[in-house]
N, CA, C and O atoms as a GROMACS GRO file, in nm:
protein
  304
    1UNK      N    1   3.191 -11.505   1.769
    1UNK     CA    2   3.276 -11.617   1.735
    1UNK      C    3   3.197 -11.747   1.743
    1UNK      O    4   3.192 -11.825   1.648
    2UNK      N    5   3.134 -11.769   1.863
    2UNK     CA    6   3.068 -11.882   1.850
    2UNK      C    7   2.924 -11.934   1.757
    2UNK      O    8   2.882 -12.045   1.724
    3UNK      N    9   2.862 -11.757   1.732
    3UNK     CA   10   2.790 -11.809   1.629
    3UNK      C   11   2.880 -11.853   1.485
    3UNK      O   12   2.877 -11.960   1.424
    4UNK      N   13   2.939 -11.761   1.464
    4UNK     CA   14   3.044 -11.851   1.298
    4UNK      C   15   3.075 -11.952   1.351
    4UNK      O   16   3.021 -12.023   1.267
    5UNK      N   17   3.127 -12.041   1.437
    5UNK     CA   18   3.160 -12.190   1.478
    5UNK      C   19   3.027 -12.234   1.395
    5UNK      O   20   3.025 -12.257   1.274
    6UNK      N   21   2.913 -12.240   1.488
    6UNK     CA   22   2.817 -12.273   1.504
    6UNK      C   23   2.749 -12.269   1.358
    6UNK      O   24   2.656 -12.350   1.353
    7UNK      N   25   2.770 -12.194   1.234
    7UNK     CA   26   2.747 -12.132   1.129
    7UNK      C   27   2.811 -12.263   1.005
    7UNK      O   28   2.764 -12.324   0.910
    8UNK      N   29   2.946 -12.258   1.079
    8UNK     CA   30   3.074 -12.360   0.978
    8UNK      C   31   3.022 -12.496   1.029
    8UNK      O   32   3.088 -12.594   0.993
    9UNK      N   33   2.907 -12.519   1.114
    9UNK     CA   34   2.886 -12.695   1.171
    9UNK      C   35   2.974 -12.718   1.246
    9UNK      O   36   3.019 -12.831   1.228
   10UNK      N   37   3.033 -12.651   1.341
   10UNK     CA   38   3.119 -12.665   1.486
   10UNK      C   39   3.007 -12.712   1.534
   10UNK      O   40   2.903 -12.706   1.468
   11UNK      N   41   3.013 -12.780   1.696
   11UNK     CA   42   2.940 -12.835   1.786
   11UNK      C   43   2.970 -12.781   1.950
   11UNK      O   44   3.070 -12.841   1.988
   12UNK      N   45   2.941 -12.731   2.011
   12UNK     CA   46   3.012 -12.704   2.164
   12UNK      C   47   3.052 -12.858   2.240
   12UNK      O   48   2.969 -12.938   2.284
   13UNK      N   49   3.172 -12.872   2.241
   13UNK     CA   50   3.204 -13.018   2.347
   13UNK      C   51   3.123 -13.009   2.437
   13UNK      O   52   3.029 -12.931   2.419
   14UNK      N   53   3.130 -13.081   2.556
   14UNK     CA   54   3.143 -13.047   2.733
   14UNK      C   55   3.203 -13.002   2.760
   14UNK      O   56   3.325 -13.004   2.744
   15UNK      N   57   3.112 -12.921   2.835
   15UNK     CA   58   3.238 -12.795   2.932
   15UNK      C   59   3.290 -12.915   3.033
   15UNK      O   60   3.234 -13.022   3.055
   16UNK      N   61   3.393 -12.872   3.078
   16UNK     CA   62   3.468 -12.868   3.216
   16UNK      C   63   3.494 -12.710   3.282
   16UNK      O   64   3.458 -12.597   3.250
   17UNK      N   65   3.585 -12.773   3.404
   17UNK     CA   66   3.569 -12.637   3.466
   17UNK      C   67   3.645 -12.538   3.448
   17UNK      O   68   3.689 -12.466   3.537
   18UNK      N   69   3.672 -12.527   3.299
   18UNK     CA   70   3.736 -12.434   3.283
   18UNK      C   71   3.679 -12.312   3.207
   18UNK      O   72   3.570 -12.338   3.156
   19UNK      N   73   3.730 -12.164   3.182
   19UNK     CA   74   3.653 -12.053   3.120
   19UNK      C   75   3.691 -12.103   2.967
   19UNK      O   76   3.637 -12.013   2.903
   20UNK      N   77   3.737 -12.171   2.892
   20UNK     CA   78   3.803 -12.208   2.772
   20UNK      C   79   3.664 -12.274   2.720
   20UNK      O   80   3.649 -12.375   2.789
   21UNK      N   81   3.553 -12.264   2.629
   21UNK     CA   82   3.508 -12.314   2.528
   21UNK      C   83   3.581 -12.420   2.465
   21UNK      O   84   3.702 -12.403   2.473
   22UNK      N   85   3.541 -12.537   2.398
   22UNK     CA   86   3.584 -12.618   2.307
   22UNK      C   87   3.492 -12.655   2.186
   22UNK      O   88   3.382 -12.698   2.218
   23UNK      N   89   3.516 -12.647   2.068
   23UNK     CA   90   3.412 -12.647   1.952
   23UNK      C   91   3.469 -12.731   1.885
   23UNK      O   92   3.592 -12.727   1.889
   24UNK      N   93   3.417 -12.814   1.817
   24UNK     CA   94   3.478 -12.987   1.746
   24UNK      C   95   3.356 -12.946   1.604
   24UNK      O   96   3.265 -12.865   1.588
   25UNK      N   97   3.409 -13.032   1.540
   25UNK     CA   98   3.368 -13.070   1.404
   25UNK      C   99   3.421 -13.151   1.332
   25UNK      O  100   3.536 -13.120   1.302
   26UNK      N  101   3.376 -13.271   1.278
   26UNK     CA  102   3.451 -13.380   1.203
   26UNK      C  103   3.387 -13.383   1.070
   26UNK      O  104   3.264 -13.371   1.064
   27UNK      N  105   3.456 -13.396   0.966
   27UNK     CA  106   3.413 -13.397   0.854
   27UNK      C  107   3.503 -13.479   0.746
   27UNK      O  108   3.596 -13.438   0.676
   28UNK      N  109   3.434 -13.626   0.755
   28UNK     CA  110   3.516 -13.753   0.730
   28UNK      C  111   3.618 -13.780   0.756
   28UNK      O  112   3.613 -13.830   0.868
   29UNK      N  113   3.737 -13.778   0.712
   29UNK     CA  114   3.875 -13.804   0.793
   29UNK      C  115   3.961 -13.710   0.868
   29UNK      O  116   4.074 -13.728   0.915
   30UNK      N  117   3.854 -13.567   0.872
   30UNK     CA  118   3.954 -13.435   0.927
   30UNK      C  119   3.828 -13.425   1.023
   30UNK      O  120   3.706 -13.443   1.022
   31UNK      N  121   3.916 -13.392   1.093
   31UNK     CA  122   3.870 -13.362   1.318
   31UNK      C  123   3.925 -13.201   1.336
   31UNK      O  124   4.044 -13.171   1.320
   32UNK      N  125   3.806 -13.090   1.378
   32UNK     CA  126   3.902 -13.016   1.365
   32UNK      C  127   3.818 -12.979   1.552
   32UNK      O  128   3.711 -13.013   1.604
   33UNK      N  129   3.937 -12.897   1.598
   33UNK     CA  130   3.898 -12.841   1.723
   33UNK      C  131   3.934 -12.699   1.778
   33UNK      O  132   4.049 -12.681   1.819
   34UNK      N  133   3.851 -12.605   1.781
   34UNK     CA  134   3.815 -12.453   1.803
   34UNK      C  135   3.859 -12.448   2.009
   34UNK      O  136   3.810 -12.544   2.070
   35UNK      N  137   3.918 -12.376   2.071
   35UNK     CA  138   3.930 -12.389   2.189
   35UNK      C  139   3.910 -12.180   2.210
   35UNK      O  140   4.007 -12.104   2.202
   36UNK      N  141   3.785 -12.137   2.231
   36UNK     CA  142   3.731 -12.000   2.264
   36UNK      C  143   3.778 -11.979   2.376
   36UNK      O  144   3.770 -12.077   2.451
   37UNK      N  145   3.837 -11.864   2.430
   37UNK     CA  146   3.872 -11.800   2.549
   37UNK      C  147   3.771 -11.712   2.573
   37UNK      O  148   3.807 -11.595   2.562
   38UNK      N  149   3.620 -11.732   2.611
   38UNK     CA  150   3.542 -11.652   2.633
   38UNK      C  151   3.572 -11.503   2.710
   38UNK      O  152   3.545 -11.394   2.660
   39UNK      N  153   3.647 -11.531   2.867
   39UNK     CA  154   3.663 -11.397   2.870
   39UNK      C  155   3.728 -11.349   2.774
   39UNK      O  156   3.635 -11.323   2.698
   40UNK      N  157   3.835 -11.313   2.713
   40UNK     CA  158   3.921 -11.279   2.639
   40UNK      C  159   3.837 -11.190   2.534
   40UNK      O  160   3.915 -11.168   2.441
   41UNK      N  161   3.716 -11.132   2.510
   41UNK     CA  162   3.603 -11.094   2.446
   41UNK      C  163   3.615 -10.911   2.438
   41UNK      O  164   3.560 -10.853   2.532
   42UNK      N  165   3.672 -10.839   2.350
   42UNK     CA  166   3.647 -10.874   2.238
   42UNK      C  167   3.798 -10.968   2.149
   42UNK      O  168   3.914 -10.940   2.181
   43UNK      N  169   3.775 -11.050   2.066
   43UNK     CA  170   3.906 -11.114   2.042
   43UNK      C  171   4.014 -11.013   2.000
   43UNK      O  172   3.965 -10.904   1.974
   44UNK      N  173   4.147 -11.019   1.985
   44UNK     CA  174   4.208 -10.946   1.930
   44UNK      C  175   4.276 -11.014   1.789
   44UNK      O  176   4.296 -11.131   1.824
   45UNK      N  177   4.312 -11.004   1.679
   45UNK     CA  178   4.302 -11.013   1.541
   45UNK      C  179   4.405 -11.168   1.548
   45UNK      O  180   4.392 -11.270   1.480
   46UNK      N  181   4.529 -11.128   1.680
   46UNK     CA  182   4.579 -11.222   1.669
   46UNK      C  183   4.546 -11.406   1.701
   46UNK      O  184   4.604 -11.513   1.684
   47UNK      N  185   4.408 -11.352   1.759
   47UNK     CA  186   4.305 -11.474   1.862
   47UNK      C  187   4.252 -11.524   1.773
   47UNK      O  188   4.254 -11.646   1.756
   48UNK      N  189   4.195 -11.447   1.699
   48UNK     CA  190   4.095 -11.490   1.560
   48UNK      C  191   4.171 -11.558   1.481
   48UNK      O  192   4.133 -11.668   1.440
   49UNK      N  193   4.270 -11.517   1.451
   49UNK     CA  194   4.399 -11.618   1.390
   49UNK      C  195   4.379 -11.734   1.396
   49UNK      O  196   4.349 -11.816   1.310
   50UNK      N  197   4.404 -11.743   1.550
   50UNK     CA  198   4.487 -11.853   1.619
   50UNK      C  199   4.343 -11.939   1.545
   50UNK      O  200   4.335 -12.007   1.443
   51UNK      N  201   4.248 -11.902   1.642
   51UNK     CA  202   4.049 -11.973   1.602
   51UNK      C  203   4.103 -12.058   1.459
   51UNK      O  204   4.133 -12.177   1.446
   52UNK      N  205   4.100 -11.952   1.367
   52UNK     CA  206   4.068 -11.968   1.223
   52UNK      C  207   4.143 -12.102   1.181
   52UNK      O  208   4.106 -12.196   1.111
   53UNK      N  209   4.268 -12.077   1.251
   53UNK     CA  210   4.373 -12.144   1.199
   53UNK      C  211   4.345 -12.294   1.247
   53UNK      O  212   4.350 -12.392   1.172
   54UNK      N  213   4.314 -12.297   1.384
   54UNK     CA  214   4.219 -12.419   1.474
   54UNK      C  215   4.129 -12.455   1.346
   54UNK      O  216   4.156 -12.562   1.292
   55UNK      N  217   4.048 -12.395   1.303
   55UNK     CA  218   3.921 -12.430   1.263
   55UNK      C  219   3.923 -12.470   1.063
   55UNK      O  220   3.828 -12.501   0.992
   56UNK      N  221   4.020 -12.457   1.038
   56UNK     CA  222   4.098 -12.493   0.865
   56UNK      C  223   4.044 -12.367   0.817
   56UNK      O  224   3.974 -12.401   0.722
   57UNK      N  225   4.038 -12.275   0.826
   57UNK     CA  226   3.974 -12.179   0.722
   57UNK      C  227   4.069 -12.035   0.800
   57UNK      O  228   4.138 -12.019   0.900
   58UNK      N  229   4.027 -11.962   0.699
   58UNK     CA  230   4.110 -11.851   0.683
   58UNK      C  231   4.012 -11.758   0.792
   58UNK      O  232   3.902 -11.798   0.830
   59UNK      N  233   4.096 -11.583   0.850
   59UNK     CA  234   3.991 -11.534   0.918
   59UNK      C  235   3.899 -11.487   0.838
   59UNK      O  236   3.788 -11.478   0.890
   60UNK      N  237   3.908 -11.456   0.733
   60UNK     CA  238   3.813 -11.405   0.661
   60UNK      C  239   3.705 -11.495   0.613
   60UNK      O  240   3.604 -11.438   0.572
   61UNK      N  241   3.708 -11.623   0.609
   61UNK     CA  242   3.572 -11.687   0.641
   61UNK      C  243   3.537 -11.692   0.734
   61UNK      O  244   3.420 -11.717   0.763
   62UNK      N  245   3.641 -11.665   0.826
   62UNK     CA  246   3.593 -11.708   0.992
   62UNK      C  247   3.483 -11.587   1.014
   62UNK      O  248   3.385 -11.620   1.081
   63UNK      N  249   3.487 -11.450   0.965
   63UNK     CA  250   3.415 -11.340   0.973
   63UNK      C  251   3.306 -11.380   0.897
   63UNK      O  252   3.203 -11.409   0.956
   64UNK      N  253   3.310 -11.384   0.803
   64UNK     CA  254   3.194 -11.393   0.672
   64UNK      C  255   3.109 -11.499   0.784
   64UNK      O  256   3.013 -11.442   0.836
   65UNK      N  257   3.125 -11.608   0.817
   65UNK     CA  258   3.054 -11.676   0.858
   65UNK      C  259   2.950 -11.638   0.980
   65UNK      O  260   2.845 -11.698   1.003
   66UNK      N  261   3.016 -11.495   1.073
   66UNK     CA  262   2.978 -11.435   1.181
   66UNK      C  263   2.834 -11.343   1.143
   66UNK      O  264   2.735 -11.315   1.211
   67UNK      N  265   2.887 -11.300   0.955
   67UNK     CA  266   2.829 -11.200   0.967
   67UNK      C  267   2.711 -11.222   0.890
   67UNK      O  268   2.705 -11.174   0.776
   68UNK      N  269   2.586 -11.311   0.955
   68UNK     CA  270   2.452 -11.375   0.914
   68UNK      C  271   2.422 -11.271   0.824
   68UNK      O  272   2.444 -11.284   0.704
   69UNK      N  273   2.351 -11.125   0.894
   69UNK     CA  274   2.279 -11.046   0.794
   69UNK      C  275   2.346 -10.988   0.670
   69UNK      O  276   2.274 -10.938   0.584
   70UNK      N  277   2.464 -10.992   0.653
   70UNK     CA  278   2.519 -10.956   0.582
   70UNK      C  279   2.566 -10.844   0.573
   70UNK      O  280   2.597 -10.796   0.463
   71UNK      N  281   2.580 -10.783   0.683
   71UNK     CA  282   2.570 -10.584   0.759
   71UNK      C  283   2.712 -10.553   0.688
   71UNK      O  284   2.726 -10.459   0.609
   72UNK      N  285   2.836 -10.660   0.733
   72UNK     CA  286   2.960 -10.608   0.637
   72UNK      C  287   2.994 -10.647   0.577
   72UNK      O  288   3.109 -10.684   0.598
   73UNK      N  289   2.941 -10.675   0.459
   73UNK     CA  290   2.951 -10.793   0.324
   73UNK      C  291   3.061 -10.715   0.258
   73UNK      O  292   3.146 -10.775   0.192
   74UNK      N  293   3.063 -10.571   0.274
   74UNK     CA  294   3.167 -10.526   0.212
   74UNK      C  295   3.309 -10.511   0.204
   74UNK      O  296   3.399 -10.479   0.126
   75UNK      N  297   3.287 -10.550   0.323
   75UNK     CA  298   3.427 -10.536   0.366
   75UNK      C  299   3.499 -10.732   0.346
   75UNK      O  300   3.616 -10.768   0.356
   76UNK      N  301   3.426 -10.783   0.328
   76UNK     CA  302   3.512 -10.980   0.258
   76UNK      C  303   3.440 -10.970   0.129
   76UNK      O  304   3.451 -11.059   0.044
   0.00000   0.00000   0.00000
């Protein structure tokens, strides 16, 4: 997950002390903000949702974006 953040030009905030990730990205007048439940690993479909939905894009970019080598191109 955090490499596709990281993939789409997400940024990691500052942590605080919490287990919750925060991932920001601004892109001229839209602010968007990713909040990762690291333990929570592996996500479940409905988490990725939630991410995607945080992050303006659908899960299926949210995947495509994960998947650098291109190992499951077939499946998006």
């Amino acid at each position: 997950m955090k490499r596709a953040l990281k993939a789409l030009g997400f940024s990691p905030a500052k942590r605080t002390g919490t287990s919750h990730e925060q991932w920001i990205k601004q892109d001229g007048q839209q602010f968007h903000k990713v909040t990762v439940d690291c333990p929570k690993e592996p996500f479940t479909l409905d988490l990725a949702d939630s991410m995607a939905k945080q992050a303006g894009i659908t899960r299926r970019e949210l995947y495509r974006a994960a998947d650098k080598k291109r190992k499951w191109h077939w499946l998006w």
